[in-house]
Coordinates of C-alpha atoms in Angstrom, one line a residue:
M120 CA -65.3 -187.5 -154.2
K121 CA -63.5 -186.0 -151.5
K122 CA -64.9 -185.9 -148.1
T123 CA -65.9 -182.1 -147.9
S124 CA -67.7 -182.5 -151.3
I125 CA -69.7 -185.3 -149.8
Q126 CA -70.8 -183.2 -146.8
L127 CA -71.5 -180.3 -149.0
V128 CA -73.7 -182.2 -151.5
L129 CA -75.5 -184.0 -148.8
G130 CA -75.9 -180.8 -146.9
L131 CA -77.4 -179.0 -149.9
A132 CA -79.8 -181.8 -150.6
I133 CA -81.0 -181.8 -146.9
I134 CA -81.6 -178.1 -147.0
T135 CA -83.4 -177.9 -150.4
G136 CA -85.7 -181.2 -149.4
A137 CA -84.3 -182.9 -152.4
Y138 CA -82.4 -185.5 -150.0
P139 CA -84.8 -188.3 -150.0
T140 CA -85.0 -188.4 -153.9
L141 CA -81.3 -188.1 -154.7
A142 CA -79.7 -191.6 -155.7
A143 CA -76.0 -191.9 -155.1
T144 CA -73.4 -194.8 -155.4
V145 CA -70.8 -194.5 -152.5
T146 CA -68.0 -196.5 -151.0
M147 CA -68.2 -197.7 -147.5
E148 CA -65.5 -194.9 -146.4
Q149 CA -67.4 -192.3 -148.2
L150 CA -70.8 -193.3 -146.4
I151 CA -69.1 -193.3 -143.0
R152 CA -67.8 -189.7 -143.5
A153 CA -71.2 -188.8 -144.7
W154 CA -72.7 -190.0 -141.3
G155 CA -70.1 -187.8 -139.4
L156 CA -67.8 -190.4 -138.5
N157 CA -64.1 -190.7 -138.7
P158 CA -62.6 -193.9 -140.1
L159 CA -59.9 -195.3 -138.0
A160 CA -59.5 -198.6 -140.0
Y161 CA -60.7 -199.7 -143.3
E162 CA -60.4 -203.2 -145.1
P163 CA -61.7 -203.2 -148.7
F164 CA -60.4 -206.7 -149.6
D165 CA -58.9 -205.2 -152.7
Y166 CA -56.5 -208.2 -153.4
E167 CA -56.0 -210.3 -156.3
A168 CA -58.9 -212.8 -156.8
G169 CA -57.7 -216.5 -156.1
V170 CA -55.3 -215.8 -153.2
G171 CA -55.9 -216.8 -149.6
L172 CA -56.3 -214.4 -147.1
D173 CA -52.4 -214.4 -145.4
G174 CA -49.6 -212.3 -144.6
N175 CA -49.2 -210.8 -148.2
C176 CA -52.6 -209.4 -147.7
N177 CA -51.7 -205.9 -146.1
G178 CA -54.0 -203.5 -147.8
G179 CA -56.3 -200.8 -146.2
Y180 CA -55.3 -198.7 -143.3
G181 CA -55.5 -198.6 -139.4
F182 CA -53.9 -202.0 -139.0
S183 CA -50.5 -203.0 -137.0
E184 CA -49.7 -205.9 -139.4
A185 CA -51.1 -208.0 -142.2
W186 CA -53.6 -210.7 -142.0
V187 CA -52.6 -213.6 -139.9
P188 CA -53.8 -216.9 -141.8
N189 CA -54.4 -218.6 -138.2
L190 CA -54.9 -222.0 -139.9
P191 CA -56.0 -224.7 -137.6
S192 CA -54.7 -228.2 -137.9
G193 CA -55.3 -229.4 -141.3
G194 CA -56.6 -225.9 -142.4
S195 CA -56.3 -224.5 -145.8
L196 CA -55.9 -221.0 -147.4
S197 CA -58.5 -222.1 -149.9
N198 CA -61.0 -221.9 -147.1
Q199 CA -60.4 -218.1 -146.7
L200 CA -60.2 -217.1 -150.4
I201 CA -60.4 -213.7 -152.2
T202 CA -63.0 -213.9 -154.9
A203 CA -63.7 -211.6 -157.9
G204 CA -66.2 -208.8 -157.5
S205 CA -67.4 -206.5 -154.8
L206 CA -70.3 -206.7 -152.7
Y207 CA -73.0 -204.0 -152.3
Y208 CA -76.3 -203.1 -150.8
T209 CA -79.1 -200.6 -152.5
D210 CA -81.5 -199.0 -150.1
A211 CA -85.1 -197.9 -150.7
Y212 CA -84.2 -194.8 -152.5
G213 CA -81.8 -196.5 -155.1
N214 CA -78.5 -195.3 -153.0
T215 CA -76.0 -197.8 -153.0
V216 CA -72.9 -198.6 -150.9
M217 CA -70.4 -200.5 -153.0
G218 CA -66.9 -202.2 -152.2
I219 CA -63.8 -200.9 -154.2
G220 CA -62.2 -204.1 -154.7
N221 CA -63.1 -207.9 -154.4
K222 CA -64.3 -209.9 -151.4
V223 CA -63.4 -212.4 -149.0
H224 CA -65.1 -215.8 -149.0
I225 CA -64.7 -217.8 -145.8
T226 CA -65.9 -221.4 -145.5
G227 CA -65.7 -224.3 -143.0
D228 CA -65.9 -226.5 -146.0
G229 CA -63.8 -226.1 -149.1
T230 CA -64.1 -229.6 -150.3
E231 CA -66.1 -230.7 -153.2
A232 CA -68.9 -231.7 -150.8
G233 CA -68.9 -228.3 -149.5
D234 CA -68.2 -224.9 -151.2
N235 CA -65.8 -226.7 -153.5
T236 CA -62.8 -224.0 -152.8
G237 CA -60.0 -226.4 -153.3
G238 CA -59.7 -226.4 -149.4
A239 CA -60.5 -228.4 -146.4
R240 CA -63.1 -229.3 -143.6
A241 CA -61.6 -227.1 -141.4
N242 CA -62.4 -223.6 -139.7
A243 CA -61.5 -220.6 -141.2
Q244 CA -60.4 -218.0 -138.6
P245 CA -58.2 -215.2 -140.1
R246 CA -57.2 -212.4 -137.9
R247 CA -55.6 -208.9 -138.1
A248 CA -54.6 -206.7 -135.5
L249 CA -55.6 -202.9 -135.4
S250 CA -53.2 -200.1 -134.9
F251 CA -55.4 -198.8 -132.0
Q252 CA -57.5 -200.0 -129.1
R253 CA -61.0 -199.3 -128.4
G254 CA -63.2 -199.6 -125.4
N255 CA -61.5 -197.8 -122.4
E256 CA -63.1 -194.6 -122.5
N257 CA -66.8 -193.3 -122.3
D258 CA -67.3 -193.1 -125.9
S259 CA -68.7 -195.2 -129.0
T260 CA -67.3 -197.3 -131.8
W261 CA -68.8 -197.9 -135.1
V262 CA -68.2 -201.0 -137.2
A263 CA -70.0 -201.5 -140.4
F264 CA -69.4 -204.2 -143.3
L265 CA -71.0 -205.9 -146.3
A266 CA -71.9 -209.6 -146.0
V267 CA -74.3 -212.6 -146.8
R268 CA -74.3 -216.2 -145.3
T269 CA -73.5 -218.6 -148.2
G270 CA -73.1 -222.3 -148.2
L271 CA -75.4 -225.5 -148.5
P272 CA -78.2 -225.8 -146.0
Y273 CA -78.1 -228.5 -143.6
L274 CA -81.1 -229.3 -141.6
Y275 CA -80.9 -229.7 -137.7
T276 CA -83.8 -229.7 -135.3
D277 CA -83.3 -228.7 -132.0
G278 CA -85.1 -230.0 -128.6
A279 CA -87.9 -227.5 -129.2
G280 CA -88.6 -228.7 -132.5
N281 CA -87.1 -225.5 -134.2
E282 CA -85.5 -226.3 -137.7
I283 CA -82.3 -224.7 -138.3
Y284 CA -80.6 -224.8 -141.8
Y285 CA -77.4 -222.5 -141.4
G286 CA -76.6 -223.8 -137.7
R287 CA -72.5 -223.5 -137.9
A288 CA -71.0 -220.5 -136.6
T289 CA -70.2 -217.7 -139.1
S290 CA -69.3 -214.2 -138.1
V291 CA -67.1 -211.2 -137.9
Q292 CA -65.8 -210.9 -134.4
L293 CA -64.1 -208.3 -132.2
F294 CA -61.0 -209.8 -130.4
Q295 CA -58.8 -208.6 -127.4
G296 CA -55.7 -209.8 -128.7
A297 CA -55.5 -213.3 -130.4
N298 CA -57.4 -215.4 -127.9
S299 CA -60.2 -213.2 -126.0
E300 CA -63.3 -212.9 -128.0
R301 CA -65.3 -209.8 -127.0
L302 CA -68.2 -209.3 -129.5
T303 CA -69.6 -211.4 -132.4
I304 CA -71.5 -210.1 -135.3
G305 CA -73.2 -213.0 -137.2
R306 CA -74.2 -216.1 -135.4
A307 CA -72.8 -218.6 -133.1
S308 CA -73.4 -222.4 -133.6
Q309 CA -76.9 -222.6 -132.9
N310 CA -76.9 -226.3 -131.4
G311 CA -75.4 -224.3 -128.5
E312 CA -77.9 -221.9 -128.0
P313 CA -80.9 -221.9 -125.7
T314 CA -84.1 -223.4 -127.6
N315 CA -86.1 -220.2 -126.8
T316 CA -83.3 -218.0 -128.4
T317 CA -85.4 -217.2 -131.4
P318 CA -85.7 -216.5 -134.4
K319 CA -83.2 -219.0 -135.7
D320 CA -81.0 -218.6 -138.9
T321 CA -80.6 -215.0 -138.5
W322 CA -78.2 -212.3 -137.8
A323 CA -77.3 -211.6 -134.2
L324 CA -75.0 -210.2 -131.6
I325 CA -73.0 -212.6 -129.3
N326 CA -71.4 -211.7 -126.1
R327 CA -67.9 -213.2 -125.7
G328 CA -68.5 -215.8 -128.3
S329 CA -70.9 -217.8 -125.9
P330 CA -74.2 -219.2 -127.9
A331 CA -75.9 -219.0 -124.6
Y332 CA -75.6 -215.1 -124.8
T333 CA -77.2 -214.6 -128.4
S334 CA -79.4 -211.5 -129.2
P335 CA -80.9 -212.4 -132.6
T336 CA -82.4 -209.8 -135.1
P337 CA -85.3 -211.0 -137.5
V338 CA -83.1 -210.5 -140.6
P339 CA -82.2 -214.1 -142.2
L340 CA -78.6 -214.7 -142.6
T341 CA -79.0 -215.6 -146.1
N342 CA -81.3 -212.5 -146.8
V343 CA -80.4 -210.5 -150.1
P344 CA -82.2 -207.2 -150.4
P345 CA -83.6 -206.2 -153.7
N346 CA -81.0 -204.9 -156.3
S347 CA -78.1 -205.8 -153.7
T348 CA -75.7 -208.8 -153.3
A349 CA -75.4 -208.5 -149.6
N350 CA -76.5 -206.9 -146.3
L351 CA -75.4 -203.6 -144.9
I352 CA -74.6 -204.6 -141.2
I353 CA -74.0 -201.7 -138.8
V354 CA -72.8 -202.0 -135.1
R355 CA -72.6 -199.1 -132.5
I356 CA -70.8 -199.9 -129.4
D357 CA -71.2 -197.7 -126.2
H358 CA -68.3 -198.0 -124.0
Q359 CA -68.2 -197.5 -120.3
A360 CA -64.6 -196.5 -119.0
G361 CA -62.5 -199.2 -117.4
D362 CA -62.9 -202.8 -117.3
D363 CA -65.8 -203.1 -114.8
R364 CA -68.0 -205.7 -116.8
I365 CA -70.9 -206.0 -114.3
N366 CA -71.4 -202.6 -112.8
A367 CA -70.6 -200.5 -116.0
P368 CA -71.1 -202.7 -118.9
D369 CA -70.6 -201.8 -122.5
T370 CA -73.8 -202.0 -124.7
A371 CA -73.8 -202.9 -128.5
Y372 CA -76.7 -201.9 -130.9
I373 CA -77.2 -203.4 -134.6
W374 CA -79.0 -202.1 -137.5
I375 CA -79.3 -204.1 -140.8
N376 CA -80.1 -202.6 -144.2
P377 CA -81.5 -199.4 -143.3
E378 CA -84.2 -197.7 -145.4
N379 CA -81.9 -194.7 -146.4
I380 CA -78.2 -195.3 -145.9
F381 CA -77.3 -191.8 -145.6
N382 CA -79.5 -191.4 -142.2
L383 CA -77.1 -192.2 -139.4
P384 CA -78.9 -194.9 -137.6
T385 CA -80.5 -194.1 -134.2
E386 CA -82.1 -195.9 -131.2
N387 CA -85.6 -195.0 -132.9
A388 CA -84.7 -197.3 -136.1
L389 CA -83.1 -200.1 -133.8
A390 CA -82.8 -203.6 -135.1
I391 CA -81.8 -204.9 -131.6
S392 CA -80.4 -203.5 -128.5
F393 CA -77.9 -205.9 -127.1
A394 CA -77.7 -205.6 -123.3
G395 CA -77.0 -209.3 -123.4
S396 CA -76.4 -211.5 -120.4
G397 CA -73.2 -212.1 -118.5
E398 CA -70.2 -209.6 -118.2
R399 CA -69.5 -207.3 -121.1
D400 CA -66.5 -205.3 -121.9
Y401 CA -66.2 -204.8 -125.5
W402 CA -62.3 -203.5 -125.2
F403 CA -60.7 -204.7 -128.5
D404 CA -57.8 -204.5 -130.8
T405 CA -58.1 -207.2 -133.5
I406 CA -60.8 -208.3 -135.9
R407 CA -61.4 -211.9 -136.8
L408 CA -63.3 -213.7 -139.5
F409 CA -64.8 -217.0 -138.6
A410 CA -66.4 -220.0 -140.6
G411 CA -66.9 -223.0 -138.6
N412 CA -65.9 -226.4 -140.0
Y413 CA -68.2 -229.1 -140.9
N414 CA -70.0 -231.4 -138.2
T415 CA -72.4 -233.8 -138.5
T416 CA -74.7 -231.9 -136.3
V417 CA -75.1 -228.5 -137.9
G418 CA -73.2 -228.6 -141.1
Y419 CA -70.4 -225.9 -141.8
G420 CA -70.1 -222.0 -141.9
S421 CA -69.7 -219.9 -144.8
A422 CA -70.0 -216.2 -145.9
D423 CA -69.0 -213.5 -148.4
I424 CA -67.8 -210.4 -146.5
D425 CA -66.4 -207.1 -147.6
E426 CA -65.8 -203.4 -146.9
I427 CA -65.0 -203.8 -143.2
I428 CA -64.6 -200.4 -141.4
I429 CA -64.2 -199.1 -138.0
A430 CA -65.1 -195.7 -137.1
V431 CA -65.5 -193.0 -134.4
P432 CA -67.7 -189.8 -134.0
E433 CA -66.0 -186.8 -135.6
P434 CA -67.1 -183.6 -134.0
T435 CA -66.5 -181.1 -136.8
T436 CA -68.7 -183.1 -139.3
L437 CA -71.7 -183.6 -136.6
A438 CA -71.5 -180.0 -136.4
L439 CA -71.7 -179.3 -140.2
F440 CA -74.8 -181.8 -140.1
A441 CA -76.4 -180.1 -137.2
I442 CA -76.1 -176.6 -139.2
C443 CA -77.7 -178.4 -142.3
A444 CA -80.5 -179.8 -140.2
A445 CA -81.1 -176.4 -138.6
A446 CA -81.2 -174.4 -142.0
A447 CA -83.6 -177.3 -143.3
L448 CA -86.0 -176.7 -140.6
H449 CA -85.6 -172.8 -141.0
W450 CA -86.6 -173.4 -144.6
Q451 CA -89.5 -175.7 -144.0
R452 CA -90.8 -172.9 -141.5
K453 CA -90.5 -170.1 -144.0
R454 CA -92.6 -172.2 -146.4
S455 CA -95.3 -172.8 -144.1

């Protein structure tokens, strides 16, 4: 369905009052456009199942290069494997956002003792450079994707007696260049967190890759909503111009599994507002996926990830939704 058609259908649904009862299946790209956002980069992982995420994977748009395997010493492409089938999330009204290709499975243990992908006990850390930079202006950036934490549970009990079963780092990360981690969506290794950072084993935002700067949500990493195969993760970053990380810090917000996917998330439905600790400047130009290698303290990281998209507000579309909302209000007043 074309962008204009989606907007008109949703607009008419709002005006007639049928909006909450219509069930639809859309791609992540269509959903983002329905929110009034303009996609800048989109990675649907529409690659052949069974291949490792490497320089031959150059799909989607908004990137300046193909995936860089970024294998550590002893690493394996089988730790970052394209697997068959798309992830999807279905909301409370039966609306579904679904991938268009396959998905990527990342793991820190691809041996028979772990996820048995034919890989090794080593980090999965592929990265891909964007064709643009975000974070130097007073504006917002939206990041969304489908994901679920996988892998075998591994009990770790911290100093406060908290039992942790998925303690090794697993995440989608925003980087400046190849080495500067800015904002992490997922979870850092929890044995590095303060013991009062709770709840454990949940989705979180992490500032600059430091477990000490973790802001957790209540949603379990392994959560799979009804009639779904993954969680819909939505992040908005409000940037402050320049690079003053202390006096003009950026702020990130995260929403997970909205009740109605067609409602653009607002602060009123916030899962968590991440002011965070320390300096915050979420200037980024690269995305990286990460699953930590097995260790004897917290096990290994592992996840299925799909449909990564980065977008910005589109004024013309927002104006259309404002008109629809005004029309709906007018229609309701005429009925009363």
